[in-house]
Tab-separated table of C-alpha atoms and ligand atoms in Angstrom:
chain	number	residue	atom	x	y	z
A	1	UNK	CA	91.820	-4.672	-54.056
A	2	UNK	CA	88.744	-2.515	-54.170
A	3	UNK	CA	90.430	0.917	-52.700
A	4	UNK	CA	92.884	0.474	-55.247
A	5	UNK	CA	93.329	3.142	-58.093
A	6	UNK	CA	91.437	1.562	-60.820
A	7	UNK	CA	92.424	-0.394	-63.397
A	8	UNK	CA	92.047	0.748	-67.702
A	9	UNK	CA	90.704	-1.969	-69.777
A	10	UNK	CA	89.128	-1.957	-73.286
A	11	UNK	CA	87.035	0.365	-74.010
A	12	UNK	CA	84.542	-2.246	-75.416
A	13	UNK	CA	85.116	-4.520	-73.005
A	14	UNK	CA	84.097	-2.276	-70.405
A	15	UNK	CA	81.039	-1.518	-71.899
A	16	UNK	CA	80.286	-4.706	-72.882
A	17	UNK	CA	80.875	-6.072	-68.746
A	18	UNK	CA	78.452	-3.541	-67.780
A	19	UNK	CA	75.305	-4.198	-70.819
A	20	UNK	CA	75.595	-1.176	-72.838
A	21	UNK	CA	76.156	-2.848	-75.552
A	22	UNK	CA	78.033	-5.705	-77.285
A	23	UNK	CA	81.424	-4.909	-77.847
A	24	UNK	CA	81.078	-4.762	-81.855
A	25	UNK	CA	78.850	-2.036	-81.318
A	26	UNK	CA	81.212	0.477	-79.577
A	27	UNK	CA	82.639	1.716	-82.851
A	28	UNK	CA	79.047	3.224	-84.552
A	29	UNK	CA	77.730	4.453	-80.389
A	30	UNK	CA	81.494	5.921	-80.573
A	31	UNK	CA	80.967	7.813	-84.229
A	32	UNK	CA	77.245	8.574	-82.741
A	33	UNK	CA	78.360	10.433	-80.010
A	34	UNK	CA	76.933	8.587	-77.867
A	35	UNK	CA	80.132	7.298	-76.024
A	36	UNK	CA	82.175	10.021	-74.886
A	37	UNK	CA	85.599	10.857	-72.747
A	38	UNK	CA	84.733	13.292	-69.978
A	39	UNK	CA	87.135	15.410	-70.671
A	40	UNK	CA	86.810	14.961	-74.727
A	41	UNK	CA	90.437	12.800	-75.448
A	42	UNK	CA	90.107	10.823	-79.084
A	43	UNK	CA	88.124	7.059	-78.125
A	44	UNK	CA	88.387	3.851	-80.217
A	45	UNK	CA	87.049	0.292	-79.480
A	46	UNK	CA	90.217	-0.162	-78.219
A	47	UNK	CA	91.327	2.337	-76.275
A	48	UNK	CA	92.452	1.622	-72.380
A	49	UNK	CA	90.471	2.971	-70.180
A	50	UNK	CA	89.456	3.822	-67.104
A	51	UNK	CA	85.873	3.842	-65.686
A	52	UNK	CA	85.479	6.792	-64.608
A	53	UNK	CA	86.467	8.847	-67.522
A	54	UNK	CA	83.691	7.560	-70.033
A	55	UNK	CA	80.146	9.071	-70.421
A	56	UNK	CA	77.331	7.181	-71.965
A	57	UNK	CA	74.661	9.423	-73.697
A	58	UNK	CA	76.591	12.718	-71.165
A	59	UNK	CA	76.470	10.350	-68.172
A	60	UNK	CA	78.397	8.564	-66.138
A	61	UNK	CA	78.453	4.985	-66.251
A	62	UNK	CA	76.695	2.410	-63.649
A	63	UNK	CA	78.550	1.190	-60.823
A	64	UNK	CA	81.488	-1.171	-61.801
A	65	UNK	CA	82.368	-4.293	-61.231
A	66	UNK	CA	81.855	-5.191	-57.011
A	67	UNK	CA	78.513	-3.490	-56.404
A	68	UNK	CA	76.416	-5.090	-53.695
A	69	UNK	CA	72.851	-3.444	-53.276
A	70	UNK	CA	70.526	-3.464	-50.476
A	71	UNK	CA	66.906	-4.529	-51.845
A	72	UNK	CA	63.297	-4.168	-50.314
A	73	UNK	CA	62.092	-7.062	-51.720
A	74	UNK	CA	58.364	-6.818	-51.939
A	75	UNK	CA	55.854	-10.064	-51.549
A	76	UNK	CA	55.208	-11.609	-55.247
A	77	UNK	CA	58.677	-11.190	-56.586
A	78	UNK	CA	61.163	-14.207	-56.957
A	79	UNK	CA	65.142	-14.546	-56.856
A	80	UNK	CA	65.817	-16.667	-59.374
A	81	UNK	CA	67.217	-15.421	-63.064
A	82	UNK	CA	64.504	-17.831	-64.956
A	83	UNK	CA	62.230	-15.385	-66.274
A	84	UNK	CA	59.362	-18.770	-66.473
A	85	UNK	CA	59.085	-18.198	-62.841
A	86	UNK	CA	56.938	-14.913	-62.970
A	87	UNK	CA	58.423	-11.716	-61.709
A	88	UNK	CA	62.244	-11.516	-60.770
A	89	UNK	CA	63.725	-9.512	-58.089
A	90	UNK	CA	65.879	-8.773	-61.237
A	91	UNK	CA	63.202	-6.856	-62.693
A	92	UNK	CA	63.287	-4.591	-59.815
A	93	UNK	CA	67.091	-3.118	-61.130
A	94	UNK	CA	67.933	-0.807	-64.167
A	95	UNK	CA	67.183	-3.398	-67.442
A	96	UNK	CA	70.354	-2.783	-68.175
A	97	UNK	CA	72.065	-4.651	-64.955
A	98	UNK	CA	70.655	-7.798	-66.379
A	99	UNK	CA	72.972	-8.028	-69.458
A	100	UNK	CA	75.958	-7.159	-66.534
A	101	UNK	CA	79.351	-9.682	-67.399
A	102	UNK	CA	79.832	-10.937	-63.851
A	103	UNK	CA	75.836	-11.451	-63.586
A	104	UNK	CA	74.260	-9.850	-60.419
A	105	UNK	CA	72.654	-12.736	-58.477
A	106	UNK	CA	70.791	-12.538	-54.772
A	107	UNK	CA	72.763	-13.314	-51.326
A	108	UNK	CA	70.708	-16.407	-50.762
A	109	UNK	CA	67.000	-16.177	-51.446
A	110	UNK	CA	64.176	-15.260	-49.872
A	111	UNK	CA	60.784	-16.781	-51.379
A	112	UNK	CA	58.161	-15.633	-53.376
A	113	UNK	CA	56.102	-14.862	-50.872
A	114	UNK	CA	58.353	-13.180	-48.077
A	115	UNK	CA	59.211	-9.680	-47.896
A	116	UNK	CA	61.705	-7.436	-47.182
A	117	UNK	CA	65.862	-7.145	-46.851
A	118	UNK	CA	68.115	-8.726	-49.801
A	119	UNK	CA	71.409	-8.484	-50.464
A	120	UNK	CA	72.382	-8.540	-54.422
A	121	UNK	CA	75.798	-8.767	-56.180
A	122	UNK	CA	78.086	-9.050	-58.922
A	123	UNK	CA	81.085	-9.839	-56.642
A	124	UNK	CA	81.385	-13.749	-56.507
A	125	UNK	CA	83.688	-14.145	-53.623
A	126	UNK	CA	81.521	-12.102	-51.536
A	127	UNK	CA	78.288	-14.194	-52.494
A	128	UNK	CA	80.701	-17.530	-51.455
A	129	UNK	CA	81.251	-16.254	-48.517
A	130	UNK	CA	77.822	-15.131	-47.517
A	131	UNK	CA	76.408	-18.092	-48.539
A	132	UNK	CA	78.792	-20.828	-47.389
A	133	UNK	CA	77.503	-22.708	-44.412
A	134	UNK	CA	80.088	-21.776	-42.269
A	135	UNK	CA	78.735	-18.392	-42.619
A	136	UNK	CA	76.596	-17.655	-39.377
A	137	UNK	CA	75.533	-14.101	-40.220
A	138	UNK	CA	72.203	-13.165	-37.738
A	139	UNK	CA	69.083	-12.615	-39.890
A	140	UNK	CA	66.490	-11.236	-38.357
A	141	UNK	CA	62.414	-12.177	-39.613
A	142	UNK	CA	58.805	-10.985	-38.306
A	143	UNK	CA	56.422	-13.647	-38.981
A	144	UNK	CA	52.796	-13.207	-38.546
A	145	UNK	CA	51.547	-17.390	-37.251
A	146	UNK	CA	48.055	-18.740	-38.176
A	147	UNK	CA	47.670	-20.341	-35.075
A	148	UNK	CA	48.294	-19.026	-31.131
A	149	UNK	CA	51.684	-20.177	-30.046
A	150	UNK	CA	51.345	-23.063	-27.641
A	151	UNK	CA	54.151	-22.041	-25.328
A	152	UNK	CA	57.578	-23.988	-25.864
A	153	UNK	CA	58.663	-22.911	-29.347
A	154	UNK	CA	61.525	-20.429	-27.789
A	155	UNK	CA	62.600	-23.187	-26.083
A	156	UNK	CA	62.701	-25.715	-28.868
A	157	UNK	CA	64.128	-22.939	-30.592
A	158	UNK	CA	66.764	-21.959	-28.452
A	159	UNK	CA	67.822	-25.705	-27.895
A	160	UNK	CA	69.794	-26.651	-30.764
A	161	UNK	CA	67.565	-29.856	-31.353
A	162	UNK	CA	65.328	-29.268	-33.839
A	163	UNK	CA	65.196	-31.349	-36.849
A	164	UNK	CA	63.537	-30.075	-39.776
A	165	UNK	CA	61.966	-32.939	-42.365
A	166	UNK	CA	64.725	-34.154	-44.515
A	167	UNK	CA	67.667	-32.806	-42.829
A	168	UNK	CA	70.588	-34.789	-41.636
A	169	UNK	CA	71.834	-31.728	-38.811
A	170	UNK	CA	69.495	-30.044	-36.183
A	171	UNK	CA	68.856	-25.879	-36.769
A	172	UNK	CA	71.520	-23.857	-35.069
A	173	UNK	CA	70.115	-22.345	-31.862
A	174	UNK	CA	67.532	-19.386	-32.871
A	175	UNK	CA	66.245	-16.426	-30.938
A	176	UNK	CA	62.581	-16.302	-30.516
A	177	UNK	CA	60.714	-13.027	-29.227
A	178	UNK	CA	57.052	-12.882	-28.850
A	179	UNK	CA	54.937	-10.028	-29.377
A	180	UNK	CA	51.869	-11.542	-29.398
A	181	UNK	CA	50.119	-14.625	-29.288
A	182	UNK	CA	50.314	-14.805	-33.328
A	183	UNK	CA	53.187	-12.136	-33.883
A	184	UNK	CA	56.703	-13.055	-33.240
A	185	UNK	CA	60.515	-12.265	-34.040
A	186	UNK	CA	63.020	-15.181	-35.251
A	187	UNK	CA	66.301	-14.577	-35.195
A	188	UNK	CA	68.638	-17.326	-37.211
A	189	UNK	CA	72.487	-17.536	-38.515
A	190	UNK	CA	71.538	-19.925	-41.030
A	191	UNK	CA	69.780	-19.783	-44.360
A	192	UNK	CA	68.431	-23.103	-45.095
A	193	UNK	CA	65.773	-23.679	-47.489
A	194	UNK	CA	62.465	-21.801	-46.386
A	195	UNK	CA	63.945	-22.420	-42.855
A	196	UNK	CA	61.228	-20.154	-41.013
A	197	UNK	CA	58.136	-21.523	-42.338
A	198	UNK	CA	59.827	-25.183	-41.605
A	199	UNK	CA	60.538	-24.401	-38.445
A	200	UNK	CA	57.131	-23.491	-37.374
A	201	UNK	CA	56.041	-26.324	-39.026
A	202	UNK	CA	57.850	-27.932	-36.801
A	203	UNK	CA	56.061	-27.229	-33.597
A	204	UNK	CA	52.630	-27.448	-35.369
A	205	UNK	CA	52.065	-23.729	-36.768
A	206	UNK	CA	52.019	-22.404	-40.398
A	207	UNK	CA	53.681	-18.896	-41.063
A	208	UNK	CA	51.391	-16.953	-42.904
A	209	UNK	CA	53.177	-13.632	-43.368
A	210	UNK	CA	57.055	-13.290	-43.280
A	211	UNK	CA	59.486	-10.335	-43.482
A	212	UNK	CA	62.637	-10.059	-43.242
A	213	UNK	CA	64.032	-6.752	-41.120
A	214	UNK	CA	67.449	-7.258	-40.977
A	215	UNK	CA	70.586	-9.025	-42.009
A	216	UNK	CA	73.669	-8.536	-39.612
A	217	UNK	CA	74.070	-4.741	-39.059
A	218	UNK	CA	72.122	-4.265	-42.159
A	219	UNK	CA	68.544	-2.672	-41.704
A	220	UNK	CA	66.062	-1.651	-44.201
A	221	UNK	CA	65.703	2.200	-42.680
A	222	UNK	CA	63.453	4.208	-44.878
A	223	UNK	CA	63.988	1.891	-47.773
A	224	UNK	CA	60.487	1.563	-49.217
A	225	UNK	CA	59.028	-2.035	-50.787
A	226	UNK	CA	60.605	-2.489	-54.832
A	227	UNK	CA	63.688	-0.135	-53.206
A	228	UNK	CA	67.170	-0.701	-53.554
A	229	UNK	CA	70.352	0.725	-52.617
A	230	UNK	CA	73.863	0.387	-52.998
A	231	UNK	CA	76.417	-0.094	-50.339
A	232	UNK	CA	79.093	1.214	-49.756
A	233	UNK	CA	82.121	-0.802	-48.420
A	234	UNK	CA	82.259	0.220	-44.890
A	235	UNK	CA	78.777	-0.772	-44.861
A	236	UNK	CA	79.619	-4.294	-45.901
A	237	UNK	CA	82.582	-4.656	-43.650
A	238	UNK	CA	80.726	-6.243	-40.834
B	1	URA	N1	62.715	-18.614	-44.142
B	1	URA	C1	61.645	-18.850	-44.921
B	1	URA	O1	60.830	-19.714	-44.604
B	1	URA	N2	61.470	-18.110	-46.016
B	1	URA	C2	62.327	-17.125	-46.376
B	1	URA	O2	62.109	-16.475	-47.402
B	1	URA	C3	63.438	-16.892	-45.569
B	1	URA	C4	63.609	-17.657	-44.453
């Protein structure tokens, strides 16, 4: 229950869940100074707390446990925690968030080289949910095509029919809007893997830019590329 007052837990366990530190280290940050009660009560290691009443280095700590943040993922970047795989949409947060005990981990993916909205979080029944296939959330993408479109891609679209390569279940119907011969809107309420670019294949076209503008209610707004938010929970209600 997120509204709820919160809960006190261990001092260095709290720390520890959120990367400060490991929790043998509490003891010298707490004889440093460095970990302090806002309103200057004794601390050990072990003292119950609540999160809201410690200061690390004068400041409050990070977000706790249940964040989800709105990202502007820029092109180049990659969700994936394997730092092998070049830059990490990870790398884009506080340094900090990485060491976070529940991990933060993307809303399903977008790839390497597509932009735009991404929802991150430590909460893990919130990522089930968002990610389960029975979850038909609208996404909305721009996609820039290297080819003219020939005519009947809405339609195919639209249908319910289309088969991508290797896939045992058509794509749910999907909204297409032109805007030009070569610029176009998809809408989808799936998230298969690199589903736009597949489905363009599809019909004989190759995607070569894609962003993604909007997930449900969710919009980007002012949120520049490398941005990222957090949300708040009426924001995530929809
Ligand atoms: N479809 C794609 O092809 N790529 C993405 O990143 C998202 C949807």
């Amino acid at each position: 229950m997120k509204n709820s007052k919160p809960s006190k837990v261990r001092l260095d366990k709290l720390l520890g869940s959120l990367g400060y530190c490991v929790r043998k280290e509490v003891a010298a940050l707490l004889r440093e100074g460095i970990i302090t009660h806002t309103e200057n009560l004794p601390l050990k290691s072990d003292t119950k707390v609540s999160h809201n009443e410690i200061l690390f280095e004068n400041e409050l700590l990070d977000p706790p446990t249940g964040m989800v943040i709105l990202m502007h993922k820029p092109i180049g970047f990659v969700c994936s925690h394997d730092d092998g795989e070049g830059k990490l949409v990870y790398d884009l947060l506080p340094p900090r968030w990485r060491m976070r005990d529940p991990k933060i981990s993307t809303i399903g993916r977008l790839d390497k080289e597509t932009s735009g909205l991404l929802l991150l979080t430590d909460d893990g029944q919130l990522l089930h949910r968002l990610t389960s296939p029975r979850h038909h959330v609208s996404k909305l993408y721009e996609a820039t095509l290297d080819r003219p479109l020939r005519g009947d891609e809405a339609e195919i679209f639209a249908s319910g029919t289309l088969m991508l390569n290797g896939e045992k279940s058509p794509c749910l119907p999907a909204k297409l809007k032109i805007i030009d011969e070569t610029h176009v809107t998809l809408e989808i309420t799936e998230g298969r893997y690199h589903q736009v670019r597949r489905m363009f294949a599809a019909v004989g076209n190759h995607v070569t830019a894609l962003h993604r503008s909007s997930f449900g209610d969710l919009r980007l707004w002012d949120l520049k590329e490398g941005e990222y938010r957090l949300l708040d929970l009426e924001e995530m209600a929809n």
